[in-house]
Amino acid sequence: MAVCIAVIAKENYPLYIRSVPTQNELKFHYTVHTSLDVVEEKISAVGKSLGDQRELYLGLLYPTEDYKVYGYVTNSKVKFVIVVDSSNTSLRDNEIRSMFRKLHNSFTDVMCNPFHNPGDSIQSKAFDGIVSGMMVQTG
Amino acid sequence: MAGSQWELPPELCCRPMAFVALTGLDVVYNAVHRAIWDAFCANRRADRVPISFKVLPGDHEYPKCRTKRTSYEWYIPKGILKTGWMNKHLNLVPALVVLFYELDWDDPQWKEKQSECATKVEIVRLVKVKLCVIGEDLVASERASALCNACDLSGKSLFVLPHTDHLVGYIIRLENAFYEHAQTYYYTEIRRVKSHKEFLNKTTHQLLFVRHQFKIAFFSELKQDTQNALKYYRTAYSLVHELRAHETNMLEIKTMAGFINYKICRLCFQHNTPLDAIAQFRKHIDLCKKKIGSAELAFEHAAWMSKQFQSFGELFDEAIKLGLTAIQTQNPGFYYQQAACYSQDRKQQAQQLCQGGLSYPSPDPLDTQTGGLDFYGQRPWRQGHQSIDPPDAEKEKTGILALQIKERDVPHSELIIALLSNAVAQFKKYKCPRMKSHLMVQMGEEYYHAKDYTKALKLLDYVMCDYRTERWWALLTSILTTALRCAYLMASVKDYILYCMELLGRASTLKEEQKSKIEKNLIKVLMNEVPDAEPDCDPSSVGAARSLWTDRMALAGSNELTVEVQDYIPFIQCKSRFQSPSFHVDQPIQLQVFLRADCPHPVNFHKLAVSLSNQEYNQWCVVEAGQENMTLSPGKTKCYNFSFVAKTEDVGKKIEMTGVEVMLGSDTGRCVFLSWRGAGGDAASTHEALQASRSSRRWGRGLESRQDVDWDGLNLQPSTMIISRVPKVSVQLSHQPPALTNEMFCISLTVQSQEENVAKDVKLTAGLKPGQDANLGQSTHVTLDGSKVCDEGSPALLPDVPLGDLKPGEKLEKCVYIRCVSTGPRVFLFHVAYSISTTVEGRHIVCKCHKDETVTIETVVPFEVSVKFVSTKFEPLDRVAVEIPFLLMTDVLSSSPWPLMLSSSSLQLQTMTSNTAQLQSQLHEVVLQTGECASECFCLRCPVQTSNSSTVATGQYLISWRRSSSGADSPLVQTTVTLPHVILESVPLYIHADLPSFGRVRESLPVRYHIENRTGLVQEVEMAVEPSDAFMFSGLKQVRLRILPGSEQQMLYNYYPLMAGYQTLPQLNISLPRCSASNTNALRRFLPQRIFVKPQGRELDDASIAAA
C-alpha cells in the first residue's frame, strides 16, 4: 500500500498530493517533485522511437533507501506518482499497475465532471475515496 | 579525531602491489646506482609489472618473524584484524630483497670481493635474497657458481646487470624476474595461511576464520590474482556476518564488514561488473542497516553508514572516470545523497545524545599506550576484549562519555554540505535538475544550521525560482520560511521584506495566524521598528539578530527600497488596463489600476503611480494618500481610475504602460516601492488567467450581479493606440461605372459638413489608392480639368487639393476625372482631411480629422473594331493587286453598357490611296446602343510600290467618340485603330468588262472587254470564248493579239441570252503564251462571271421593269 499518491499536471505542478499523515509531508513533496526528472527523461526517450505505442505505466522510477517511487503518464501527459515504503516487499508490479489503473479511471471521472476546470487542483470526494483505499491505513 | 575516525585506512584503499626491496644501491652519491634506481621507479606505466620498489640500506632491519604457532588449542584471538597487518605486507615485509653488488668477474681481488658479498647477503638474509651483480659481463660461469656457493644461494638467484647503454631493457627483464619470484613468495604465503585452517575450531576461532580469509584474499591481491582475491573476500564477508554480534563487538564487525565490502566493490568495478558491485553494496547495507550497536553511540552507526555510502559513491565515480557509463537512475549522486542523509541523522543523534555539559573524563579513556589500536574497530578502553559483557562498567561509561563529547565538536554541517555538493555535481551531470534543486535546498538549510546565512540565502534564492515556475507552492513556502529566518538573523532588510511579501501572498501555504504574524512584522519593519523573532530560531542567534536590527534601524538614510515584484508572487496583486485598445484624440484616455491584497489584515499604502511610455502623461496617473482611500482589504479588489487627454501630436502612436508602482510605508518610516513592469501581473498570474479563461464558471458570471470584479477574469491591457478624431463630414461619390478605356471618367464628390465648428483647410487627395499593382500607376491619370482629355503627364494620385473651409452644414462638390488607359479593376481613394478645434475636458485642442472613401472601378473597352478587305465584287481578298481598286470595310461594335455617340471617323492611309475623290466618313453623330454596330466602307487602291516587299501597312482608322449622356462640351475621345497589313501582288494583264447591269432574253447584250498590258513588254495574248448553252454570241471566237506596253485593247462581243435567270456568261479564256507561268485564273477574277437575264417582256411595261 502506498504512503504517498500524487497527480501532477502536464506543466509539472501538483494537482493532488496525499501522503500518510504520520510522516513528514514536505519530504514526500520533494520525493514526488524529484521523481519528475526521471519521468521527463522516460517520456522524452519514448518520443524518439517512432510509431512506438507508449505504455502508460513507467515502472519503478528510482529507488531510495526508504521508498520506492513508481510513475504513470496519461496520454495527456498528466503524471501519477505512487510512493511505496521500501520495506513493503510484498507488493508486486501487477498490483502497482492495477493501482495506477484505478487511479486513472477515477481521474478520468474527475475530468468528466463539467464543473471541474482541467488544470485546477482536484477536489473530489470520489477521488479522495479511491486514494484513501490505496493508502497505508494508519490507526 | 573529527570525521577521520571513519575514514578508510589508506592501505585498504590502495591497489596492493608486490613489495620488492632493493639494497646495496647508493642512490645519493653514485650516479650509476642512481640511474639504476630511476630505471626501476620512473615512468612506471601500466605495461610494467605491478611492483612497488623501495631502496633500503644494506643493514635495514626487517620486521622479525614471530615464532609460528604450532597449536591453536588454547589460543583465543583478541580481534579480527590487526591494524598494522596490511601496512606490514605492503611496505615493511618485502617479497624479496635484491642485493646489488658491484663486481668484475676478473677482479684481481676476487676472493675478498666474494667474501664481502657473502657477508652482505648474510646480513639481509631473512626473506628471499636475490643477488644482482653490476659489472662487466665477461662470462665466467665457474666464478658465478663459486659466488653462489659462497653466498649460499641457488644459481637462479643470481642476476648480472652489465654496464651497458641498454639499462632500461635490462631493468625490465630484471623486474620481470623479480615479479616471478614475488609471485612465488605470495603463493607460499597463501599456502601457509591456508594450512592454519585445520587447527581451528568453530567455537573459539571464529574471528580467525575471517582473518585468514581476509589475509588470503589480500595476498592474492598482492599476487595480482584478483579473481581469487574476490572469491576469498566474498567468503570473508559471509564469515564476518556469521560472527556472534553483540554490543561490545558490533563496531569491530561493522568495521571489518565495511573493509571487506569496500574491497569486493572495488574489485567488481575493476572487473567491469558494476552490477555485481551495486548488488554487493545493497546486500551490505541491508545486512548492516539495523546493526546499530550501543544506543548511546547511535551517531557512530550513522557516521559509519554515511561513510559506506560515501566510499561506494567514490568508487563508482572513479569507475566512471575510467570509462564506465552511469545512467540517470543509477549514478554516484544517489550514494552521496544517502551519505549526506546519514550524516544528517548523525547530526541529529549527536545533538540528542551529546547534550550533557559534563567535562571530559580524566584520565582519557580513549588513550592507549601505543597511541593507536591493536585491532580494527575495537574500543580503546577494552582492547582485545571479546566476551559479551564489558569488563568494567565504569570504564565503559566514561569511554562512551568521552566519545559523545568528542562527537559534539565534529563539524557535522561541513561534512553534510561537502557530501551534498558532491551529489549536486553528479545529478547535474545526469540530467536531474529537480533532484539538484532539492539537494541545493538541503545545502541551504545546512548552511542555515551552520549559521552561514549569506551562503544559505544565496543557495535558497537560486532554487526558489525553479519551484515558483513549477508552481510547487508547499515547497516554495518551506524554502521561503527558511530564507525568511536567514534574512531575519542577518537583519537583511530588503530580503526580509521580499520574503515576507511572498509568504503573505497567495502562493504561500502558511496558516492564517502565521501570515498574520508575518504581516505584523512587515508593518513593523515599514515603521522602522525591529520585527519579532521568527519562530524556531536558535535563541542565542536571536539575541545577536536583535542587536543587528537595532543597529540597522538606527542607521539614517537608505530607508527607501524598490522591489521588483514581477518575478515573485507578492501579497499585493496588481493588474492595470486601458479601458479600450484605442482612444480618439478628442476623448479622454481612461486607465484603471486594480489592486488586491492577499494578506490577512487590511494594508495601507501611500502612493500609486503608473508610468507610461510617454512620460509627460505620468503626472496624471498618480494618486497619493489623502486623495483617495488607500486601504486594501483582504480579498477585495480595489480599482483606481485615471484619465488624461492625449496630445494631438501623439495621434497614430501607441501609449504603453511601462510600470506600476505602489509605495508602502511612509516617508517617516521606511518606504518600499513595489514595482511591476508593464501593466502588472506576477509570476503566477499568467497561469491563473489561463485557468480562468478555461473555467466553466465564467459562463454564469454575467448572471450573478456581483459587486466585486472577477479578479482572475481581468485581462491586462498594457497599451492603447491614439487615433484621430472621428470626422463628422459625409463624403459621397456619384459616378457611372464602368469606366471606358481612355475616356475622361467623371466621379463627382460631395462633401457635407456635420461639424459644429468650421472645418478648416479642407483638403482632398484623390486618385489611385497606393499599394496596388505598379503598372496601374502608369496607366491611370487623374485630373480636375474635364474640358480636355488629359495626357500622360497627369499623375495617378492628386495629393492635397485645397478645398478651402467648410462651414457647419455646408456642402461642397468637386468633379474628379479619371482616365484609364488599360482595362481592369482599380481601387480609387478619396481622402478628405481637415482640421477643427474642439474642447476635451476643458482643454482646447486642434484636431486633424480625415475621412476616406474608396471605390473600385472596372475599366472596359467601349467598342470593338473589326476590319476586312473585299474586292469590288465584295469577295473577301487575301491579297490585293497593285493598282486595282478594292474595298476596306470597318465595323464598330459597341460593348459599352452606356450609349456611345460616335462623332466622326477618319482614315489615315499610309501607302494606299483613295480610289474616290474624297475620303469621307459615313459616320457622323451616330449613337450606338449596347451591341449595336456601325459599319463603313472605303474604296482604296494600292499604287505601284517602289520597294518590293510583299506586305504593306494600310494606315490607321480614327474614331472620335464620347458617351452620349455627357454634355456637348465634354471632350471627344479619339480612338485609333491600326489597320492590318495587306499582301500585295502584281498582275501583268488587267482585264475588265463593260456590260449592262442585266440582259433580257433574246435581246442583244453588248459586252466590251478591256485588256490592259501592265508590263513594260509587248504581251501576246490568246483569247477564246467558250460556247455556252445560255448564250449565243457574235465576235471573235478565238483571237491572238499583241498589246503594247501600257496600252489597252478592246474586244467587243454581242451576247444573245437564251435563258432567263442568273446565267453564267460564256467563259473567256485568256492565256499568255509568252509567259506561260502567269496565272490566267487570276485574270478571270476581274471578270464578271454571271449576269441576270430577264425574261422576254410581252409588252413594254415600265412598272414591271422597275419592280425587277
CSV table of N, CA, C and O in Angstrom, one decimal, chain A residues 5 8 12 18 21-22 25 35 44-45 50 53 55 67 70 82 85-87 92-93 102 105 110 116 119 121:
chain,number,residue,atom,x,y,z
A,5,ILE,N,0.5,9.4,-2.7
A,5,ILE,CA,-0.1,9.4,-4.1
A,5,ILE,C,-0.2,10.8,-4.6
A,5,ILE,O,-0.7,11.7,-3.9
A,8,ILE,N,0.2,14.9,-11.0
A,8,ILE,CA,0.9,16.1,-11.4
A,8,ILE,C,0.4,16.5,-12.8
A,8,ILE,O,0.2,15.7,-13.7
A,12,ASN,N,3.7,20.1,-14.9
A,12,ASN,CA,4.5,19.7,-13.8
A,12,ASN,C,4.2,20.3,-12.5
A,12,ASN,O,5.1,20.4,-11.6
A,18,ARG,N,-1.3,13.5,-1.7
A,18,ARG,CA,-1.8,13.0,-0.4
A,18,ARG,C,-0.7,12.0,0.1
A,18,ARG,O,-0.2,11.2,-0.6
A,21,PRO,N,-0.3,10.7,7.0
A,21,PRO,CA,-0.2,11.8,7.9
A,21,PRO,C,0.9,11.7,8.9
A,21,PRO,O,1.4,12.6,9.5
A,22,THR,N,1.4,10.4,9.1
A,22,THR,CA,2.3,10.2,10.2
A,22,THR,C,3.7,10.7,9.9
A,22,THR,O,4.5,10.9,10.8
A,25,GLU,N,5.2,15.5,5.5
A,25,GLU,CA,4.6,15.7,4.3
A,25,GLU,C,5.5,16.3,3.2
A,25,GLU,O,5.5,16.0,2.1
A,35,SER,N,11.1,13.0,-8.5
A,35,SER,CA,10.9,11.9,-9.4
A,35,SER,C,10.5,12.4,-10.8
A,35,SER,O,10.6,11.6,-11.8
A,44,SER,N,10.6,11.5,-22.8
A,44,SER,CA,11.4,12.0,-24.0
A,44,SER,C,12.1,10.9,-24.7
A,44,SER,O,12.2,10.9,-25.9
A,45,ALA,N,12.5,9.9,-23.9
A,45,ALA,CA,13.1,8.7,-24.6
A,45,ALA,C,12.2,8.0,-25.5
A,45,ALA,O,12.5,7.5,-26.5
A,50,LEU,N,10.0,6.1,-33.1
A,50,LEU,CA,8.8,6.4,-33.8
A,50,LEU,C,7.8,5.2,-33.8
A,50,LEU,O,8.2,4.1,-33.8
A,53,GLN,N,3.9,2.5,-29.6
A,53,GLN,CA,2.8,2.8,-28.7
A,53,GLN,C,3.3,2.8,-27.3
A,53,GLN,O,3.8,1.8,-26.8
A,55,GLU,N,3.7,2.8,-23.4
A,55,GLU,CA,2.9,2.3,-22.3
A,55,GLU,C,2.8,3.3,-21.3
A,55,GLU,O,3.7,4.1,-21.0
A,67,TYR,N,12.1,4.5,0.2
A,67,TYR,CA,10.9,4.4,-0.6
A,67,TYR,C,11.2,3.9,-2.0
A,67,TYR,O,12.3,4.0,-2.5
A,70,TYR,N,7.0,4.9,-8.0
A,70,TYR,CA,6.5,4.4,-9.3
A,70,TYR,C,5.8,5.5,-10.1
A,70,TYR,O,5.2,6.5,-9.5
A,82,ILE,N,3.2,7.1,-7.4
A,82,ILE,CA,2.9,6.4,-6.2
A,82,ILE,C,4.2,6.1,-5.4
A,82,ILE,O,5.1,5.6,-6.0
A,85,ASP,N,6.6,2.3,0.6
A,85,ASP,CA,7.7,2.1,1.6
A,85,ASP,C,8.6,0.9,1.1
A,85,ASP,O,8.1,-0.1,0.6
A,86,SER,N,9.9,1.1,1.2
A,86,SER,CA,10.8,0.1,0.7
A,86,SER,C,10.7,-1.2,1.4
A,86,SER,O,10.9,-2.3,0.8
A,87,SER,N,10.3,-1.1,2.7
A,87,SER,CA,10.2,-2.4,3.4
A,87,SER,C,9.0,-3.2,3.0
A,87,SER,O,8.9,-4.4,3.3
A,92,ARG,N,3.6,-6.5,-5.6
A,92,ARG,CA,4.1,-6.8,-6.9
A,92,ARG,C,3.9,-5.7,-7.9
A,92,ARG,O,3.0,-4.9,-7.7
A,93,ASP,N,4.6,-5.9,-9.0
A,93,ASP,CA,4.4,-4.9,-10.1
A,93,ASP,C,3.0,-4.9,-10.6
A,93,ASP,O,2.5,-3.8,-10.8
A,102,LYS,N,-6.7,2.1,-11.5
A,102,LYS,CA,-7.8,2.6,-10.7
A,102,LYS,C,-7.7,4.1,-10.6
A,102,LYS,O,-8.7,4.8,-10.7
A,105,ASN,N,-8.7,5.7,-13.8
A,105,ASN,CA,-10.1,5.7,-14.0
A,105,ASN,C,-10.8,6.8,-13.2
A,105,ASN,O,-11.7,7.5,-13.7
A,110,VAL,N,-13.1,12.4,-12.7
A,110,VAL,CA,-13.0,13.8,-12.3
A,110,VAL,C,-13.0,14.8,-13.4
A,110,VAL,O,-13.7,15.8,-13.5
A,116,HIS,N,-15.6,20.7,-13.2
A,116,HIS,CA,-14.2,20.7,-12.9
A,116,HIS,C,-13.5,21.4,-14.1
A,116,HIS,O,-13.7,21.2,-15.2
A,119,GLY,N,-6.8,21.5,-14.9
A,119,GLY,CA,-5.7,22.4,-14.5
A,119,GLY,C,-5.8,22.9,-13.1
A,119,GLY,O,-4.9,23.3,-12.5
A,121,SER,N,-6.6,22.2,-9.1
A,121,SER,CA,-6.3,21.1,-8.2
A,121,SER,C,-7.6,20.2,-8.0
A,121,SER,O,-8.7,20.8,-8.1
